Short mmCIF file of C-alpha atoms in Angstrom, two decimals:
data_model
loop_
_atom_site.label_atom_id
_atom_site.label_comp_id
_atom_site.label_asym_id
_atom_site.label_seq_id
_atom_site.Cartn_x
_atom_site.Cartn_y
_atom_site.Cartn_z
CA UNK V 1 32.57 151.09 95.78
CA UNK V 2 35.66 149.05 96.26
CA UNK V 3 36.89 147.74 100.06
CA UNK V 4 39.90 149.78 100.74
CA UNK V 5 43.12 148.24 100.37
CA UNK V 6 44.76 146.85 103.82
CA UNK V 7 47.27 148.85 104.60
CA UNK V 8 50.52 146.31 105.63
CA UNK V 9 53.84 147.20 106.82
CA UNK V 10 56.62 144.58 106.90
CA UNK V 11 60.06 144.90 108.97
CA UNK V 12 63.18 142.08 109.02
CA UNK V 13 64.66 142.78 112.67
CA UNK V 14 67.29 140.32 113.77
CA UNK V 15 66.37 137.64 110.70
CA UNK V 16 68.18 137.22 107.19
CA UNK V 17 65.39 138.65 104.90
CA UNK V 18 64.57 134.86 104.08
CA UNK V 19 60.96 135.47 105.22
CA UNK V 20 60.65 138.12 102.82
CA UNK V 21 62.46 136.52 99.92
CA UNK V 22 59.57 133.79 100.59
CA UNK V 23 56.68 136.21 100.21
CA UNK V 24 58.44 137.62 96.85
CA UNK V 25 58.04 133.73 96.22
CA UNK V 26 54.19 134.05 95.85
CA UNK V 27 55.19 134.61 92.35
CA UNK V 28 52.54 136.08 89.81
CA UNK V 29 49.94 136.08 92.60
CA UNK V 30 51.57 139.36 93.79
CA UNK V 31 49.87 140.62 91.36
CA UNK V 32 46.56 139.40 92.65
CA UNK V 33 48.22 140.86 96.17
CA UNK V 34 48.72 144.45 95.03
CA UNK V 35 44.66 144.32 94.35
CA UNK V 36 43.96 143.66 98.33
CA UNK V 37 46.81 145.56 99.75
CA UNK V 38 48.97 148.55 99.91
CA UNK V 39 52.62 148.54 101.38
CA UNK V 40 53.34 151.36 103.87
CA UNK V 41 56.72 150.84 105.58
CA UNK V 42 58.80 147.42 104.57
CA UNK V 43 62.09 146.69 102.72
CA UNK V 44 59.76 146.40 99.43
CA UNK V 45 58.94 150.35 99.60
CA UNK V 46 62.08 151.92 101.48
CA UNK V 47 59.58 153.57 103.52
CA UNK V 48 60.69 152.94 107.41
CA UNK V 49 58.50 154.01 109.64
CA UNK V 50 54.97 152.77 109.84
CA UNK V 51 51.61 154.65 110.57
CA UNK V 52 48.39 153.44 111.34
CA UNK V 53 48.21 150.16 109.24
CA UNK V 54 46.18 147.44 109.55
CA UNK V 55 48.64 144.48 109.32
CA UNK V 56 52.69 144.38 110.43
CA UNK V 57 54.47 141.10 109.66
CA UNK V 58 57.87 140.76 112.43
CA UNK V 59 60.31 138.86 110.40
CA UNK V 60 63.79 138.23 113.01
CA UNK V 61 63.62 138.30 116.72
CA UNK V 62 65.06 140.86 118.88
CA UNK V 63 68.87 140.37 119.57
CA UNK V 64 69.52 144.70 119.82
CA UNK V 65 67.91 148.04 121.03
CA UNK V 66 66.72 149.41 117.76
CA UNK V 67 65.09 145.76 117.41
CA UNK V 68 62.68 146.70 120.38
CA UNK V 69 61.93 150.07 119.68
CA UNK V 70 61.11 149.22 116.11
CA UNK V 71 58.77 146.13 116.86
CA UNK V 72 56.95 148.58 119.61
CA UNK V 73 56.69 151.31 116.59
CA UNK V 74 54.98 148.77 115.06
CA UNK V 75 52.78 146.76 117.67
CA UNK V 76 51.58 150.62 118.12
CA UNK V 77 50.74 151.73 114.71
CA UNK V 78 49.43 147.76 113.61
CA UNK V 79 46.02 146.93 114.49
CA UNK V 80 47.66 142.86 113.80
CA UNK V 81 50.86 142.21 114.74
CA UNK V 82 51.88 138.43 113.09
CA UNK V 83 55.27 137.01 113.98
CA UNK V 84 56.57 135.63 110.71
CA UNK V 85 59.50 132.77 110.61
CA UNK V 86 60.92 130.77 113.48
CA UNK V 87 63.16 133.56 114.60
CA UNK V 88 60.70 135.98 115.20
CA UNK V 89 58.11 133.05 116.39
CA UNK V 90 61.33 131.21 118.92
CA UNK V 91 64.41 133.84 118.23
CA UNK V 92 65.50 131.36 115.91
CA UNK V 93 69.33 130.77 114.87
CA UNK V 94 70.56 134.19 116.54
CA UNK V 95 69.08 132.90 119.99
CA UNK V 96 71.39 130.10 119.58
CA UNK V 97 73.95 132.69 121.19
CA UNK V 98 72.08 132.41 124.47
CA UNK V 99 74.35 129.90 126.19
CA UNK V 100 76.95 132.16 125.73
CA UNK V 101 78.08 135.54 127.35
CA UNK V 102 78.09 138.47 125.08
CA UNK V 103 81.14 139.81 126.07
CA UNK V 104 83.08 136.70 125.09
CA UNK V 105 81.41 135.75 122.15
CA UNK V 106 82.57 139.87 120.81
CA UNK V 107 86.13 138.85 121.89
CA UNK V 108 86.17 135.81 120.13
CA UNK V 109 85.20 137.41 117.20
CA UNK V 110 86.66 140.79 117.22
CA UNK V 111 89.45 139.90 119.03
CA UNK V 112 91.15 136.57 120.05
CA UNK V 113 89.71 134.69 116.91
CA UNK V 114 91.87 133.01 114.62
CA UNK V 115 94.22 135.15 112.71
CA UNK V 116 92.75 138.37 114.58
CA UNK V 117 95.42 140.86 115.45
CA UNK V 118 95.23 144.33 117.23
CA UNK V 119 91.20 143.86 116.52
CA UNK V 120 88.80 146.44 118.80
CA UNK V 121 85.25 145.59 119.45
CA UNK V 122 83.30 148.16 117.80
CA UNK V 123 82.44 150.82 120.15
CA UNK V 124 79.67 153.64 118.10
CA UNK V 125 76.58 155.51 119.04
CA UNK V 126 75.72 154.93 115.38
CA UNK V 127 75.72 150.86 116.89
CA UNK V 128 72.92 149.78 118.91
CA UNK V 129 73.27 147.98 121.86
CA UNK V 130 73.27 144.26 122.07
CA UNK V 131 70.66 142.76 124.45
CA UNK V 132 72.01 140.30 126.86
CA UNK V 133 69.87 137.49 125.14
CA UNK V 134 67.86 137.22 121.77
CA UNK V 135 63.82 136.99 122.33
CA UNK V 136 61.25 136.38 120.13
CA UNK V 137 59.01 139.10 119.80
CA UNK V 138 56.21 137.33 122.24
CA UNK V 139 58.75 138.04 124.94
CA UNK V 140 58.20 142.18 124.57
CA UNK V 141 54.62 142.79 122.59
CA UNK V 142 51.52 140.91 122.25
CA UNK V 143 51.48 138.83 119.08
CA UNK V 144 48.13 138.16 117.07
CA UNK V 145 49.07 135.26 114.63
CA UNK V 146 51.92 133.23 114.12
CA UNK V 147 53.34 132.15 110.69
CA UNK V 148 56.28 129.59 111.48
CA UNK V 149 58.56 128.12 109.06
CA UNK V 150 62.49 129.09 108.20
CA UNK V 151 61.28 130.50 106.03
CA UNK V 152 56.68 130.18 105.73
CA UNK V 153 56.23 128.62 102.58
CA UNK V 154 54.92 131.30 99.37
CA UNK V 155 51.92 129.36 100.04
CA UNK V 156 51.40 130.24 104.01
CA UNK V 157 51.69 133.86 102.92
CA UNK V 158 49.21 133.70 100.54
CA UNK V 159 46.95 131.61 102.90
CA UNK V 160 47.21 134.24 105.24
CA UNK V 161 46.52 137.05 103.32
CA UNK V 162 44.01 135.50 101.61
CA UNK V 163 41.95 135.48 105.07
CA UNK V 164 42.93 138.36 106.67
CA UNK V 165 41.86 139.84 102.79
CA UNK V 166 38.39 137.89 103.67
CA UNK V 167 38.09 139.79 107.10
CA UNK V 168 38.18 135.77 108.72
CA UNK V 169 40.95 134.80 111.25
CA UNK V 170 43.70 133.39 109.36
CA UNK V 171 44.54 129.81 109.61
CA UNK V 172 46.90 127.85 108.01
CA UNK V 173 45.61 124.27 106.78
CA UNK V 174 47.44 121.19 105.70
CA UNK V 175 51.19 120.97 105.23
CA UNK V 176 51.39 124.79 105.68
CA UNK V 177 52.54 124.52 109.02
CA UNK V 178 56.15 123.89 108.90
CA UNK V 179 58.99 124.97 111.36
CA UNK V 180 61.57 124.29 109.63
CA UNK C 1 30.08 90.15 110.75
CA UNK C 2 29.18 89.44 113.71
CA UNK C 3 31.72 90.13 116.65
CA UNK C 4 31.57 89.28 120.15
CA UNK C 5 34.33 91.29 120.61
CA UNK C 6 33.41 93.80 123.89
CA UNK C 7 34.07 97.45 122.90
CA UNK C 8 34.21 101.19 124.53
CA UNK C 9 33.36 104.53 122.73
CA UNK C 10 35.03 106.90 121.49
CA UNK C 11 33.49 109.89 121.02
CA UNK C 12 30.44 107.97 120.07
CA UNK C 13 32.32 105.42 118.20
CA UNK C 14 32.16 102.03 119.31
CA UNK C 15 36.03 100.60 119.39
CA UNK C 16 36.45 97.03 119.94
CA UNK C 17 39.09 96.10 122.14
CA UNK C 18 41.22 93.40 123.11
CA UNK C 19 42.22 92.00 126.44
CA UNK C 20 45.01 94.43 128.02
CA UNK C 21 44.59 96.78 125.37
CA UNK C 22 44.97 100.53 126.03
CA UNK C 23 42.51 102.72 124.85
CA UNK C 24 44.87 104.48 122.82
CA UNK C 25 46.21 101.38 121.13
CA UNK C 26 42.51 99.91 120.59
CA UNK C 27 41.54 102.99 119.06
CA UNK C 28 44.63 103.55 116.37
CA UNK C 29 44.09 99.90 115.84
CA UNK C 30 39.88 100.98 115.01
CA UNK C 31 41.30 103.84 112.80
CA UNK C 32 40.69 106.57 114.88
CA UNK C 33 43.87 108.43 116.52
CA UNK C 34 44.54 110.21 119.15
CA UNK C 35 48.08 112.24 119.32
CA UNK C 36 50.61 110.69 121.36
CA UNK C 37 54.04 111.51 121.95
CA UNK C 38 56.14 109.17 124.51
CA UNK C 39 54.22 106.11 123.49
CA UNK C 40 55.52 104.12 120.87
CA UNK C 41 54.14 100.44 119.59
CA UNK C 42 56.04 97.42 121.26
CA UNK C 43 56.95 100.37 124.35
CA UNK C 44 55.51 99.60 128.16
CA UNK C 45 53.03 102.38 128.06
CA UNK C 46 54.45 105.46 130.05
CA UNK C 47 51.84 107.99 130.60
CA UNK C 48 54.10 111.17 130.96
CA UNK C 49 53.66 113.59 128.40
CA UNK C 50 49.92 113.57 128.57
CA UNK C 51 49.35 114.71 124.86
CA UNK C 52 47.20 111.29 124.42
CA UNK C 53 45.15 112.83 127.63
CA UNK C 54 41.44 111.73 127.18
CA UNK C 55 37.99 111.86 129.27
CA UNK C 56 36.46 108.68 130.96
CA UNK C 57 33.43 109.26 132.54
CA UNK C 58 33.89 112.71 133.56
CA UNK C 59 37.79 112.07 134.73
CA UNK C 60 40.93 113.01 132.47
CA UNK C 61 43.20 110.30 131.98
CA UNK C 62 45.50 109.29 129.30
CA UNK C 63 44.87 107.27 126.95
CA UNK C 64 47.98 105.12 126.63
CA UNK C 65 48.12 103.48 130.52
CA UNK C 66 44.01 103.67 130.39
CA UNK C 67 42.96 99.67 130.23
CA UNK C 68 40.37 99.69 127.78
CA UNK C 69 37.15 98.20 129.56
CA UNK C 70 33.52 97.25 128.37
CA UNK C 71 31.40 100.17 128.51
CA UNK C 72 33.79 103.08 128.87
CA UNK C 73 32.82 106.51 127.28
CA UNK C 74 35.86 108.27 126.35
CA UNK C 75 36.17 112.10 124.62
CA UNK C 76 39.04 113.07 122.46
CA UNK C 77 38.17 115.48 119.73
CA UNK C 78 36.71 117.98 122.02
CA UNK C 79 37.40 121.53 121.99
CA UNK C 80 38.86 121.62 125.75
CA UNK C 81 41.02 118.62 125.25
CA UNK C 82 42.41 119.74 121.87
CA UNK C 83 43.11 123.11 123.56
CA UNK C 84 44.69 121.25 126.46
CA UNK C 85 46.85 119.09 124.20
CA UNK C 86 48.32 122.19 121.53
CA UNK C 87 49.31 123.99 125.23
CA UNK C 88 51.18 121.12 126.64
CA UNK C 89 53.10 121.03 123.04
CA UNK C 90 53.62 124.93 123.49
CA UNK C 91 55.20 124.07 127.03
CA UNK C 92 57.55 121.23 125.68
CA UNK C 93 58.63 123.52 122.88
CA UNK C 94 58.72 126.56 125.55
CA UNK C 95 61.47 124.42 127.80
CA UNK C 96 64.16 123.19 125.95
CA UNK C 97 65.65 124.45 123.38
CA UNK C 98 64.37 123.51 120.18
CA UNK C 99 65.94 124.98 117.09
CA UNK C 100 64.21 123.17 114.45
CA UNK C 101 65.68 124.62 110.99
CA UNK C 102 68.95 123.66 112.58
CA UNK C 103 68.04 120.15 113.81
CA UNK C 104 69.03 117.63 112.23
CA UNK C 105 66.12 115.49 113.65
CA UNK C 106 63.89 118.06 111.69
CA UNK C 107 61.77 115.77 109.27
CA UNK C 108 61.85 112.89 111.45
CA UNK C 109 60.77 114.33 114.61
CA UNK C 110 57.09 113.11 116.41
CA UNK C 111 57.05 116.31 118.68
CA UNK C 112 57.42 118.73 115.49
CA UNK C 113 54.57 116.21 114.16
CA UNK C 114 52.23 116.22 117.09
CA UNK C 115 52.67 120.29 116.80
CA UNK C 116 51.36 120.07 113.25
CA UNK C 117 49.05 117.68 113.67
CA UNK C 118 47.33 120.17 116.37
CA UNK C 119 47.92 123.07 114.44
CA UNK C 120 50.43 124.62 117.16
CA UNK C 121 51.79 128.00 115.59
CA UNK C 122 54.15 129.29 118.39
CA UNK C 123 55.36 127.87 121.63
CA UNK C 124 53.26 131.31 123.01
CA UNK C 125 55.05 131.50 126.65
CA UNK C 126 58.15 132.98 127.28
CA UNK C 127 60.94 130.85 126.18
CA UNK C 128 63.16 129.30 129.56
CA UNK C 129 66.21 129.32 127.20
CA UNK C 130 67.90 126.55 129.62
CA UNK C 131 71.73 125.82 129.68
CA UNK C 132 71.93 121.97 128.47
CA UNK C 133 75.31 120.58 127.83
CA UNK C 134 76.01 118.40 124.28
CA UNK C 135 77.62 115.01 125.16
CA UNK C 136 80.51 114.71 122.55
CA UNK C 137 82.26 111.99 124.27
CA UNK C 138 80.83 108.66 122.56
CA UNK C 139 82.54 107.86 118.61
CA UNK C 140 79.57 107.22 117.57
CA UNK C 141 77.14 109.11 118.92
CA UNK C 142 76.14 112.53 120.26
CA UNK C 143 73.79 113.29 122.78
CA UNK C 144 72.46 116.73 122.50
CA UNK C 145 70.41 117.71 125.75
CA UNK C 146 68.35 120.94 124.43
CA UNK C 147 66.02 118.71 122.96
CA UNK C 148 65.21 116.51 125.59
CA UNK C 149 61.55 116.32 126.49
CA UNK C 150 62.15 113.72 128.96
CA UNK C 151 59.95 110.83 127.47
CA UNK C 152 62.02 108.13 128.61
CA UNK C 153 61.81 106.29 125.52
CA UNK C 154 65.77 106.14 125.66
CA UNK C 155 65.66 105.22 129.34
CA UNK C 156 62.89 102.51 128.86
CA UNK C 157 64.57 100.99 125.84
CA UNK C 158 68.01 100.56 127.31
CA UNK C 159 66.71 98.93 130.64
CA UNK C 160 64.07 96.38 128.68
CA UNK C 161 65.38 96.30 125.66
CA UNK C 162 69.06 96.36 125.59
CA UNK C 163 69.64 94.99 129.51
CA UNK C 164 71.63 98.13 129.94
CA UNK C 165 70.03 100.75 131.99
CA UNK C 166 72.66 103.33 130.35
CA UNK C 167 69.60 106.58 131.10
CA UNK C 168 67.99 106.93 133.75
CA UNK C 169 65.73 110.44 134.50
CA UNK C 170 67.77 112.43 137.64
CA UNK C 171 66.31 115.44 139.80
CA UNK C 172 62.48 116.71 139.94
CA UNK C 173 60.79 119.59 138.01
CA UNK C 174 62.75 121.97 136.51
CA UNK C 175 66.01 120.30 137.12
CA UNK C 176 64.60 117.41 136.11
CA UNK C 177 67.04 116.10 133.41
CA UNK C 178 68.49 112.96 131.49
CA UNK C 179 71.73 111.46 132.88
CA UNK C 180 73.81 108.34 132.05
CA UNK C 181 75.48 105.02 134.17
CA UNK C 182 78.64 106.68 134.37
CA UNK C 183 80.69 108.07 137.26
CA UNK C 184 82.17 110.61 135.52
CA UNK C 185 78.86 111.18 133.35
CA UNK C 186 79.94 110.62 129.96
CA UNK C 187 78.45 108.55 127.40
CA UNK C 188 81.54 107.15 126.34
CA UNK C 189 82.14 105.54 129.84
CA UNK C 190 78.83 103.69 129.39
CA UNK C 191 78.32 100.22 127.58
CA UNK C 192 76.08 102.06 124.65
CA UNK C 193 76.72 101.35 121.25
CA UNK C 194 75.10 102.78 118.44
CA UNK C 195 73.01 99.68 117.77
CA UNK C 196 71.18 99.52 121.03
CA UNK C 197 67.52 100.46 120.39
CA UNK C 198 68.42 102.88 122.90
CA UNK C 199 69.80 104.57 119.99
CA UNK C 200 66.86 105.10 118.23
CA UNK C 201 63.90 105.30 120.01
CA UNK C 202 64.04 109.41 120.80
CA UNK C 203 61.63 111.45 119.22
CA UNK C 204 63.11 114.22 119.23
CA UNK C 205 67.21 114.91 117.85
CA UNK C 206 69.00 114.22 121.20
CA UNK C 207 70.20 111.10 119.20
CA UNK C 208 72.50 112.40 116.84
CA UNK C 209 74.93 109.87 114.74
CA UNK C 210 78.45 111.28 114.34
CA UNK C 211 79.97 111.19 110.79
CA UNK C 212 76.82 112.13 108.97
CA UNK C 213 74.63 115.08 108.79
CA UNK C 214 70.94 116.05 107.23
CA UNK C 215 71.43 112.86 104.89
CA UNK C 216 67.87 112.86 104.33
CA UNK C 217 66.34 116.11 101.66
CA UNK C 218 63.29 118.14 102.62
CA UNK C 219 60.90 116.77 101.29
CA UNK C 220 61.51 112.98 101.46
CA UNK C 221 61.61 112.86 105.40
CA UNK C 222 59.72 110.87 107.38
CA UNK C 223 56.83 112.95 108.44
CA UNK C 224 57.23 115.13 105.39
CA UNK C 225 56.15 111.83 103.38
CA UNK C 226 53.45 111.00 105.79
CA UNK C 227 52.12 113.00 108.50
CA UNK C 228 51.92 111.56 112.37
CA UNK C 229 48.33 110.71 111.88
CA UNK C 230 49.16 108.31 109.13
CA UNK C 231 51.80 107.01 109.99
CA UNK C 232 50.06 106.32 113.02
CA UNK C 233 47.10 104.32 111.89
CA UNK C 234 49.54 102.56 109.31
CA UNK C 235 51.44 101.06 111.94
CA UNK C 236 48.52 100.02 114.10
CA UNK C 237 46.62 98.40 111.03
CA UNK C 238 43.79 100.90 111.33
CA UNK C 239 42.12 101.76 108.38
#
């Protein structure tokens, strides 16, 4: 009888989708990945909330509420929790906001920027609330693996799942470690 | 061959060494490497970022200010002191503020390599997220603070190399940070220029050159060509 598929769910919280534009990038070996794995909620199914799955990749850090109450969704319903990218793994570009007050950097842009006039900073419930910093995940749940890079090569994903497929503890060899 | 060369090991590998020799240089110079960060060939051996840390007879040292002597049994590739090294690159990475897909020393940098090298994935601890300021002052060169990791390679250079003494290290521990022989604490009221080795000894991207930008592509960079170990053993003649 066949090994059950692992169940994976995939989320992009404060990132650019990069990290999942890179696992597209595996090419014809998704193919290959369909046979060890099942989607449950990720951008690739439209399916948003996750339950009980054995992997969740973290693509993006946390710079907003719904960022933290998604990644504990998942840390709760993912028996492995891996931090993919550098902004999920340090908070990446976003945290490069973190010398600055949030106040003025949403009147600079909303307001007092160049060639702004009569601007309001946008004020919704539908909006969630900007945290004072941007974290990477680490900072809020415990992690289980790490896959750096801006974004992990095709390669690293397929490394990864490849061992986690395998039951071993992923590792990534040679020239897959990247952080840039 | 015959040798009467004296020699140490390292873990269990005889390494012959020269008078005055560090154990660190007289074993990249064998072909066998340790990682290293603030040492660099040609450099007075400084001692204070204690990746190259090692143990000689029972006592952790490192490697690069450790005289190699006759007799010595030294341990690097052991699990405790590979752990050891991978969580002081986790705390260098955890203190400043190091944005690597948006560094333009990215490529080129030896801490980035000494993370790969020891397979470091994440800095792990809670990042300190410190307020550094950028130095924009200098024509010809910037000095970006986040990255500093406080090697005093810069400092060292400019005092034996140039006759400057333009950096000097300033406070203790956390405030511990890199400063310049100015009053008012700009680089541009210094006597640095662009061509002192001063210039280009960091290795990390505090160093920036104005007027250019990511003029190297992925790919042809200089640990992207060869990784730290390499490089390392190149330089030092090693096999």
């Amino acid at each position: 009888m066949p090994s059950p598929k692992l169940r994976v769910a995939t989320t992009s919280l404060a990132g650019c989708f990069g990290c999942h534009m890179s696992l597209l990038d595996i090419d014809e070996r998704l193919s290959s990945l369909v046979e060890l794995v099942e989607f449950d909620a990720s951008p690739l199914t439209d399916l948003k909330t996750p339950v009980a799955c054995d992997v969740g990749l973290i693509e993006g850090g946390l710079c907003n509420a719904e960022n933290v109450r998604t990644l504990l969704l998942f840390r709760r319903e993912c028996k492995v929790l891996v931090a993919v990218g550098a902004c999920a793994i340090t908070g990446g570009l976003p945290a490069q906001r973190n010398a600055l007050d949030v106040r003025d950097c949403l009147e600079s842009v909303y307001l007092t920027g160049v060639g702004l006039e009569g601007g309001t900073i946008p004020r919704d419930r539908e909006l969630p609330l900007l945290l004072e910093k941007v974290h990477p995940i680490h900072d809020v749940v415990n992690v289980d693996y790490s896959l750096p890079g801006c974004p992990p090569s095709a390669d690293a994903f397929w490394a990864f799942f490849e061992d986690i497929a395998a039951g071993r503890a992923p590792r990534l060899g040679h020239g897959l470690i990247r952080y840039d | 061959m015959t040798t009467d060369r004296r020699t140490f090991t390292l873990d269990g590998h005889d390494i012959p060494f020269d008078e005055g020799q560090s154990v660190l240089d007289a074993a990249l110079a064998a072909g066998l490497f340790i990682p290293f960060l603030c040492h660099k060939p040609g450099y007075e051996a400084h001692g204070s970022c204690r990746v190259c840390m090692v143990r000689v007879g029972g006592r952790w040292q490192a490697s690069c200010t450790t005289p190699a002597a006759a007799g010595l049994e030294v341990e690097s590739t052991v699990e405790d002191l590979v752990a050891m090294r991978r969580e002081i690159v986790q705390f260098l990475f955890t203190e400043g503020n190091h944005f690597c897909p948006s560094c333009e020393a990215s490529g080129n940098c030896t801490l980035q390599a000494v993370g790969y090298e020891l397979g470091v994935t994440t800095p792990h601890y809670p990042p300190f997220s410190p307020t550094r300021p950028l130095d924009a002052s200098h024509p010809e060169m910037l000095l970006d603070l986040n990255r500093c990791i406080l090697c005093e390679l810069c400092v060292r250079a400019s005092a034996n190399v140039d006759k400057k003494s333009v950096f000097a290290l300033s406070g203790r521990g956390p405030t511990k940070h890199l400063v310049v022989s100015a009053e008012s604490g700009r680089l541009a009221d210094t006597s640095f220029s662009a061509d002192d080795a001063a210039a280009h000894v960091c290795p990390v991207g505090v160093f920036l050159p104005r007027g250019q930008g990511f003029r190297t592509p992925l790919g042809a960079r200089k640990f992207d060509v060869e990784p730290l170990r390499v490089a390392a053993l190149r330089r030092a003649g090693g096999t």
